[in-house]
mmCIF file of C-alpha atoms and ligand atoms in Angstrom:
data_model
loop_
_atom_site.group_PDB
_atom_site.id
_atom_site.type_symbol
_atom_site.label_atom_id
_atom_site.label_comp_id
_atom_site.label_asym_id
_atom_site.label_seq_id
_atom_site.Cartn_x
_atom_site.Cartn_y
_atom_site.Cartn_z
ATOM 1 C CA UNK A 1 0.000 0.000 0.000
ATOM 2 C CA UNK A 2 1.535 3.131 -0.928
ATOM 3 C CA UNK A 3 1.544 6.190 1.903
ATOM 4 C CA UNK A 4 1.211 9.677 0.317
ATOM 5 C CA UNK A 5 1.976 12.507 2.544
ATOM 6 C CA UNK A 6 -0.473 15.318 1.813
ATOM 7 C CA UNK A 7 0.062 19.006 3.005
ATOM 8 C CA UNK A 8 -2.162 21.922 3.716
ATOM 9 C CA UNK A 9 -1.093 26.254 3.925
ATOM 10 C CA UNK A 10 -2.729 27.460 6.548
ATOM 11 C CA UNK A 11 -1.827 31.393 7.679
ATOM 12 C CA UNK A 12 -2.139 33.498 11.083
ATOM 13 C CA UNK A 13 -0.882 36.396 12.122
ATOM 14 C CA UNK A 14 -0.414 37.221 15.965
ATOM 15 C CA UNK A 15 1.595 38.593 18.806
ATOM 16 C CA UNK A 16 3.552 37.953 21.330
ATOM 17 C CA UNK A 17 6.545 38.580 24.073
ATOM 18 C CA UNK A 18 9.089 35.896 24.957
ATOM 19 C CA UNK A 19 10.204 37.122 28.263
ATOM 20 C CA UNK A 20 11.764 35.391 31.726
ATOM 21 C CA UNK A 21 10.270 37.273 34.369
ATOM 22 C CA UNK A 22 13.258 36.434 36.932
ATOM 23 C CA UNK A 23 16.069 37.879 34.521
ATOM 24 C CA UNK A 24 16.410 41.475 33.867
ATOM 25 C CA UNK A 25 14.968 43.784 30.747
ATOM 26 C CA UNK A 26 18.963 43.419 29.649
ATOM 27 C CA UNK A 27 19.096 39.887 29.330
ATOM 28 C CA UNK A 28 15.509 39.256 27.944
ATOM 29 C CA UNK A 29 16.470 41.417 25.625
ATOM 30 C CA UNK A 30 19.748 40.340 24.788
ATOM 31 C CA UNK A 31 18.246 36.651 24.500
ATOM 32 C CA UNK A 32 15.012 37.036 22.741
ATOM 33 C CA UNK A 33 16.044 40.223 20.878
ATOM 34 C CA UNK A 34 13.013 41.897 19.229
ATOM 35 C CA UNK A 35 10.367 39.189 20.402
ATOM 36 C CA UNK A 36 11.498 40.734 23.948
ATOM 37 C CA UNK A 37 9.731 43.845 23.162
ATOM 38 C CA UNK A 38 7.704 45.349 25.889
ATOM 39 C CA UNK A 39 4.553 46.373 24.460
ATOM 40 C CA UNK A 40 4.811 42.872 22.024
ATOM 41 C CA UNK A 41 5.495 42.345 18.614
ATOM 42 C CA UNK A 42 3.592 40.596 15.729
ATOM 43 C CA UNK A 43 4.577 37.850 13.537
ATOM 44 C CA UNK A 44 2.992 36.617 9.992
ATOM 45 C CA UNK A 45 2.952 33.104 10.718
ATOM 46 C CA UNK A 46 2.989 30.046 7.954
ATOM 47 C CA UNK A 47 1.656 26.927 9.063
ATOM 48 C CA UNK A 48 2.068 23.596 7.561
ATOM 49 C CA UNK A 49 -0.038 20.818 8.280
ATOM 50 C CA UNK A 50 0.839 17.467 6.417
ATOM 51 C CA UNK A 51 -1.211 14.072 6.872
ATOM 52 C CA UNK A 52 -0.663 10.854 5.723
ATOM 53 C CA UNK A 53 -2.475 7.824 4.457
ATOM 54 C CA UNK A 54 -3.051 5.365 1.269
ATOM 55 C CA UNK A 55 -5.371 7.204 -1.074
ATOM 56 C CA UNK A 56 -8.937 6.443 -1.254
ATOM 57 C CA UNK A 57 -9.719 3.719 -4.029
ATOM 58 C CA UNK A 58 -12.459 5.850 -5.260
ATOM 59 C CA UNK A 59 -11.358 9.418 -4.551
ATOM 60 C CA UNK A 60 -8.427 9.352 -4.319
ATOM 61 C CA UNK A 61 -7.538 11.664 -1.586
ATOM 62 C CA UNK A 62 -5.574 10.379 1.431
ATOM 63 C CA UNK A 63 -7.586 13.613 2.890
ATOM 64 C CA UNK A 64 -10.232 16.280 1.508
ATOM 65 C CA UNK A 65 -7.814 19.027 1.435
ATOM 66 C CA UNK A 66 -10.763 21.193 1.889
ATOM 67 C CA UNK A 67 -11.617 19.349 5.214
ATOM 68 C CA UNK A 68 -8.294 19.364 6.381
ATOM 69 C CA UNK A 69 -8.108 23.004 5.600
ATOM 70 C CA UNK A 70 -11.719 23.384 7.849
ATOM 71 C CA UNK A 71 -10.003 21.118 10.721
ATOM 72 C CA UNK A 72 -7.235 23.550 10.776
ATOM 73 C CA UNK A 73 -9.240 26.726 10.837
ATOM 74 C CA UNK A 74 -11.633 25.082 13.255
ATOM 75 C CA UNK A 75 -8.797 23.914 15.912
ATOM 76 C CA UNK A 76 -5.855 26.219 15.455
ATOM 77 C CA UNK A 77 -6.083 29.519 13.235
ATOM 78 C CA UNK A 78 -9.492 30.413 14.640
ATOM 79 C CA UNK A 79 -8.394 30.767 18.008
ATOM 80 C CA UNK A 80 -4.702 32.188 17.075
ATOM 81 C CA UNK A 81 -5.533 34.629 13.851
ATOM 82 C CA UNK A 82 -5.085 38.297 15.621
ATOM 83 C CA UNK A 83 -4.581 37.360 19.100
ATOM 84 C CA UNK A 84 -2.357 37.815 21.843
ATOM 85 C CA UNK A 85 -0.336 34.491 22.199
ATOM 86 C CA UNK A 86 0.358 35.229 25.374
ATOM 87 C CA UNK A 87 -2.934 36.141 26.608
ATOM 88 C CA UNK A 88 -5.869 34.987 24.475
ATOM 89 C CA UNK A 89 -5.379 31.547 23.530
ATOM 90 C CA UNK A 90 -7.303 28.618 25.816
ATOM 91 C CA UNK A 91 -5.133 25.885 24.237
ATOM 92 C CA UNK A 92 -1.869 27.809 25.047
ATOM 93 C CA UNK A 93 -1.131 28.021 29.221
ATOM 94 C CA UNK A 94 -0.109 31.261 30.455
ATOM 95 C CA UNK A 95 3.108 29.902 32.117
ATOM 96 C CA UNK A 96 5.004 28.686 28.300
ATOM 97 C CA UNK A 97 6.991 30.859 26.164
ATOM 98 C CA UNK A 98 4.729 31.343 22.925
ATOM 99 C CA UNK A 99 7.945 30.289 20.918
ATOM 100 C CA UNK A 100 7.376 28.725 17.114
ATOM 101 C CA UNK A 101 8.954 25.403 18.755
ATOM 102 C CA UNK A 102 6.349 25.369 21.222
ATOM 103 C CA UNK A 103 3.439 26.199 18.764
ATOM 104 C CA UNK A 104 3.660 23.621 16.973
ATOM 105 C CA UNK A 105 3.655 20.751 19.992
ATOM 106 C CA UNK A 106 0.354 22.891 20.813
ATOM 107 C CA UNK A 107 -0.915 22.903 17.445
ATOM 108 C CA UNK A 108 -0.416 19.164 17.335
ATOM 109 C CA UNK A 109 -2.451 18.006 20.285
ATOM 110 C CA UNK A 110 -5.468 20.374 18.449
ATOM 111 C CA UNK A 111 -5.214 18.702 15.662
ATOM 112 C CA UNK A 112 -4.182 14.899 15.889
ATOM 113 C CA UNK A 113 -7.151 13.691 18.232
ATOM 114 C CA UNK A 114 -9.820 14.816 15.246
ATOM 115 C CA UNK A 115 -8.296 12.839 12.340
ATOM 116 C CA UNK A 116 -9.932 10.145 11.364
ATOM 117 C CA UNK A 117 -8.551 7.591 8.468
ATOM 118 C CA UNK A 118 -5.276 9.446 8.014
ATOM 119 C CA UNK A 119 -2.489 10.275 10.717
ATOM 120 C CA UNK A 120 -1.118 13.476 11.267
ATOM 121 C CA UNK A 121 2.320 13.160 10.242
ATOM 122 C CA UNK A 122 3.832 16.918 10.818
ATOM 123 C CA UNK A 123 3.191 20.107 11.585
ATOM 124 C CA UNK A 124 5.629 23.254 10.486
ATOM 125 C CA UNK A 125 5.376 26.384 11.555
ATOM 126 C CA UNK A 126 6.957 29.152 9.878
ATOM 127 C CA UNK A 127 7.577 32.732 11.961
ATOM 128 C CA UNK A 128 9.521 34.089 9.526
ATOM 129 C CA UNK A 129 10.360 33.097 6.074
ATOM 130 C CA UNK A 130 14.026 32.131 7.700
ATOM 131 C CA UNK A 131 13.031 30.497 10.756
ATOM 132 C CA UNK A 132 10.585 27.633 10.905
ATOM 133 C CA UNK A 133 10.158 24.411 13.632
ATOM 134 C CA UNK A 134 8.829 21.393 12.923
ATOM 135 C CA UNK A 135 7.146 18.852 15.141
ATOM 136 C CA UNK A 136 6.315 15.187 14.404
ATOM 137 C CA UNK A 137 4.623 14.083 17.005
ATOM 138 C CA UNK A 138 7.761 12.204 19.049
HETATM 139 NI NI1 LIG B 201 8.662 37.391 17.942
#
């Protein structure tokens, strides 16, 4: 049986502040740079959601792209499209750095639990078009 591995573009953009609130402004801003910034920053975000399965016998799709696309919208950009990571997410907890690396362990645990006869296989997460993490689920 062959697997296909079939992605979907999903995009958000939002804010946020990575900041340690037992070092001073100097080092949070020395180690998170611009993403440090007091009154928070915003990021156009690229996400990448790929699934994987055998394609259907009579449609051919390991997926509807166009549900996976809905899934995605209903689970993840909804909630993160013009908010404050920081503040107004339920599915992110107040205490974790809103970093790309841990956005996409988040954005895994929405997703995986609603697919049905594929698996998820990765999500990607772009914050900017030279810095992206990747999660597979391990
Ligand atoms: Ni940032």
């Amino acid at each position: 049986m062959a697997t296909v591995y079939l992605t979907r573009r999903e995009r958000f953009n939002a804010a946020h502040k990575l900041w340690v609130k037992d070092w001073s402004e100097k080092k949070n801003l020395k180690i998170f740079g611009k993403c440090a910034n007091k009154n928070f920053h915003g990021h156009n975000y690229d996400l990448f959601v790929t699934v994987k399965g055998t394609p259907d016998p009579l449609t051919g799709f390991v997926m509807d792209a166009k549900k996976l696309s809905n899934l995605i919208k209903k689970e993840v950009t909804n909630h993160l499209d013009h908010s404050n990571l920081n503040k107004d997410v339920k599915f992110i907890s107040k205490n974790i750095q809103p970093t790309t690396e841990n956005l996409v362990i988040l954005i895994w645990k929405q997703l995986a639990p609603h697919l049905k006869n594929c698996q998820l296989h990765s999500v990607k997460l772009y914050e900017t078009e030279n810095i992206y993490a990747e999660y597979f689920g391990e």
